[in-house]
């Protein structure tokens, strides 16, 4: 991969215009001035990262956090959002790569938060060993996420117990919780195949016909909590 740094593709005037024209980027850089330095010095700004690469950095941030692991995850996710947005503004990635990077970042972030939530619940609730799978629908499921997209989730578990229920609730809460670092994602639980008024849970995977009726694009994304893997984490089943 060729080295691409911000000074090589944009003048200082363009950088200032980027900050002025984007409230989100302006606030982010003002809160974390080191992000601007990282942008201007990065030699791998336009790197197309994999889900595992995002997840490795998010896990490392959570492990190294002195207090709030979720806030550490937020800071890492914010830096990656800024990097992707800069590539978007400077034409370093096309639209497909931008939406793919945003989707893979969200994918990895959900997995990282799920792991933190599982660890926290395990310390306070006994009997939380029931397998849990989190499934993304909509734009995230189809890897078409944009900067302002909600994420649509549902949960699959054979027999959810108190611990499993608490993990799911904690995951949704932490993804949407507003702190000094902002929030990660707005979570929408209404795009469930059995209707908005139905439960968050399904005790068995919906049939192929159910997915076809409710999800015309037929694309899913799934995660498993640590230690319980009904299928490969990150699998994207296609129903045609």
XYZ file of C-alpha atoms in Angstrom:
240
model
C 0.000 0.000 0.000
C 1.322 3.423 -0.929
C 1.949 5.845 1.911
C -0.805 8.485 1.977
C -0.683 11.222 4.600
C -3.059 14.132 4.904
C -0.478 16.795 3.931
C 0.140 14.859 0.718
C -3.486 15.119 -0.413
C -4.857 18.308 1.159
C -3.596 21.759 1.991
C -4.002 23.413 5.361
C -6.877 25.425 3.903
C -8.766 22.223 3.035
C -8.175 20.849 6.534
C -9.559 24.039 8.094
C -12.571 23.893 5.776
C -13.168 20.285 6.839
C -13.253 21.305 10.483
C -15.402 24.380 9.885
C -17.971 22.570 7.760
C -18.446 19.575 10.034
C -19.689 20.205 13.552
C -19.072 16.596 14.497
C -15.449 16.636 13.313
C -14.839 20.064 14.821
C -16.091 19.016 18.251
C -14.171 15.769 18.064
C -10.872 17.441 17.190
C -11.378 20.159 19.815
C -11.978 17.504 22.452
C -9.037 15.399 21.290
C -6.383 17.659 19.682
C -4.088 14.653 19.321
C -6.500 13.268 16.733
C -5.641 16.172 14.435
C -1.949 15.394 14.836
C -2.607 11.752 14.085
C -4.543 12.734 10.970
C -1.793 14.943 9.627
C 1.001 12.506 10.472
C -0.667 9.238 9.534
C 0.960 7.326 6.682
C -1.901 4.830 6.534
C -4.841 7.189 6.532
C -6.648 5.442 3.672
C -6.025 1.931 4.943
C -9.048 -0.317 4.462
C -9.234 -2.143 7.771
C -10.805 -5.495 8.519
C -13.292 -6.233 11.267
C -10.595 -8.102 13.194
C -8.205 -5.140 12.982
C -10.873 -2.806 14.358
C -11.753 -5.326 17.070
C -8.141 -5.783 18.146
C -7.771 -2.039 18.779
C -11.118 -1.813 20.577
C -10.279 -4.749 22.836
C -6.862 -3.300 23.603
C -8.434 0.051 24.536
C -10.924 -1.681 26.845
C -8.199 -3.783 28.496
C -5.939 -0.783 29.084
C -8.712 1.449 30.455
C -8.104 2.552 34.037
C -11.799 3.034 34.773
C -14.571 3.016 32.141
C -13.828 0.397 29.485
C -16.814 1.517 27.398
C -15.532 5.100 27.267
C -12.174 3.749 26.097
C -14.027 1.900 23.353
C -15.846 5.141 22.487
C -12.573 7.048 22.097
C -11.136 4.408 19.793
C -14.339 4.275 17.755
C -14.356 8.084 17.495
C -10.822 8.155 16.124
C -11.730 5.602 13.475
C -14.855 7.574 12.559
C -12.720 10.692 12.124
C -10.201 8.813 9.986
C -12.951 7.391 7.755
C -14.656 10.795 7.471
C -11.361 12.424 6.486
C -10.870 9.813 3.772
C -14.400 10.518 2.602
C -13.875 14.290 2.469
C -10.556 14.040 0.652
C -11.706 11.420 -1.825
C -9.338 8.737 -0.536
C -12.089 6.088 -0.445
C -15.097 5.544 -2.660
C -18.632 5.286 -1.284
C -18.650 1.487 -1.137
C -15.455 1.425 0.909
C -16.743 4.151 3.218
C -19.979 2.283 3.992
C -18.077 -0.984 4.377
C -15.597 0.594 6.808
C -18.401 2.186 8.826
C -20.204 -1.164 8.956
C -17.132 -3.165 9.961
C -16.326 -0.590 12.645
C -19.857 -0.867 14.054
C -19.632 -4.652 13.843
C -16.405 -4.726 15.845
C -17.696 -2.126 18.317
C -20.795 -4.188 19.097
C -18.623 -7.251 19.686
C -16.284 -5.313 22.000
C -19.165 -3.841 24.027
C -20.850 -7.247 24.178
C -17.682 -8.724 25.684
C -17.439 -5.971 28.298
C -21.135 -6.354 29.152
C -20.767 -10.135 29.476
C -17.789 -9.777 31.808
C -19.609 -7.227 33.962
C -22.778 -9.298 34.285
C -20.794 -12.452 35.067
C -19.431 -10.735 38.177
C -22.876 -9.851 39.490
C -25.334 -12.463 38.209
C -25.021 -16.214 38.492
C -26.313 -18.610 35.891
C -25.565 -16.475 32.831
C -24.142 -19.288 30.717
C -26.938 -19.572 28.168
C -25.719 -18.964 24.605
C -26.680 -15.581 23.176
C -26.470 -14.418 19.583
C -26.967 -10.802 18.547
C -28.179 -10.282 14.982
C -28.008 -7.018 13.047
C -30.672 -6.189 10.491
C -31.167 -3.313 8.080
C -28.251 -1.215 6.891
C -25.730 -2.738 9.251
C -26.791 -6.257 8.324
C -26.310 -5.333 4.678
C -22.995 -3.534 5.300
C -24.510 -0.269 4.082
C -24.171 1.810 7.240
C -23.720 5.578 6.988
C -22.583 8.119 9.574
C -26.023 8.726 11.071
C -27.636 5.297 10.705
C -29.394 3.621 13.588
C -28.480 0.001 14.116
C -31.272 -2.582 14.148
C -30.741 -5.562 16.441
C -32.482 -8.646 17.708
C -31.396 -11.434 20.060
C -31.481 -15.203 19.672
C -31.212 -17.563 22.632
C -32.603 -21.035 23.286
C -33.642 -20.297 26.872
C -32.558 -16.856 28.087
C -31.991 -16.652 31.820
C -31.647 -13.601 34.049
C -27.966 -13.173 33.195
C -28.537 -13.441 29.458
C -31.359 -10.907 29.594
C -29.186 -8.518 31.571
C -26.339 -8.829 29.051
C -28.708 -7.902 26.222
C -30.101 -4.938 28.142
C -26.604 -3.779 29.077
C -25.430 -4.016 25.479
C -28.281 -1.840 24.193
C -27.849 0.617 27.074
C -24.098 1.033 26.619
C -24.294 1.448 22.851
C -26.734 4.330 23.264
C -25.553 5.844 26.552
C -24.442 9.476 26.304
C -21.248 10.376 28.166
C -18.576 13.018 27.832
C -17.290 11.011 24.863
C -20.712 11.026 23.215
C -22.599 7.835 22.374
C -21.721 4.928 20.140
C -24.889 4.099 18.208
C -28.631 4.629 18.413
C -30.136 1.164 18.714
C -33.503 0.376 17.132
C -35.157 -2.854 18.240
C -38.275 -2.437 16.083
C -37.155 -4.156 12.858
C -37.913 -7.633 14.193
C -39.464 -10.237 11.889
C -42.333 -10.803 14.324
C -43.244 -7.110 14.596
C -42.419 -4.041 16.640
C -44.636 -5.106 19.511
C -43.018 -8.514 19.786
C -40.250 -9.532 22.206
C -36.573 -8.748 21.732
C -35.957 -12.471 21.823
C -36.446 -15.487 19.641
C -35.698 -18.934 20.997
C -34.899 -20.345 17.564
C -33.658 -18.700 14.365
C -36.415 -17.403 12.069
C -37.041 -19.535 9.033
C -35.730 -18.587 5.622
C -39.261 -17.634 4.536
C -39.601 -15.322 7.540
C -36.410 -13.508 6.590
C -37.501 -13.230 2.970
C -40.848 -11.721 3.930
C -39.424 -9.202 6.382
C -35.932 -8.492 5.004
C -36.102 -8.158 1.218
C -32.337 -7.759 0.933
C -31.860 -10.933 2.907
C -28.674 -9.887 4.679
C -27.782 -10.427 8.316
C -24.866 -9.915 10.631
C -24.420 -11.930 13.800
C -22.249 -11.896 16.886
C -21.926 -14.344 19.745
C -21.102 -13.592 23.323
C -17.739 -14.996 24.435
C -17.836 -18.704 25.098
C -21.009 -19.390 23.123
C -20.766 -19.682 19.397
C -23.725 -21.150 17.493
C -21.888 -20.316 14.254
C -18.843 -18.381 13.093
C -18.790 -14.914 14.611
C -19.266 -12.405 11.827
C -21.077 -14.869 9.569
C -23.409 -13.258 7.055
C -26.021 -15.838 6.060
C -27.704 -15.126 2.742
C -31.297 -16.095 2.085
C -31.369 -15.113 -1.562
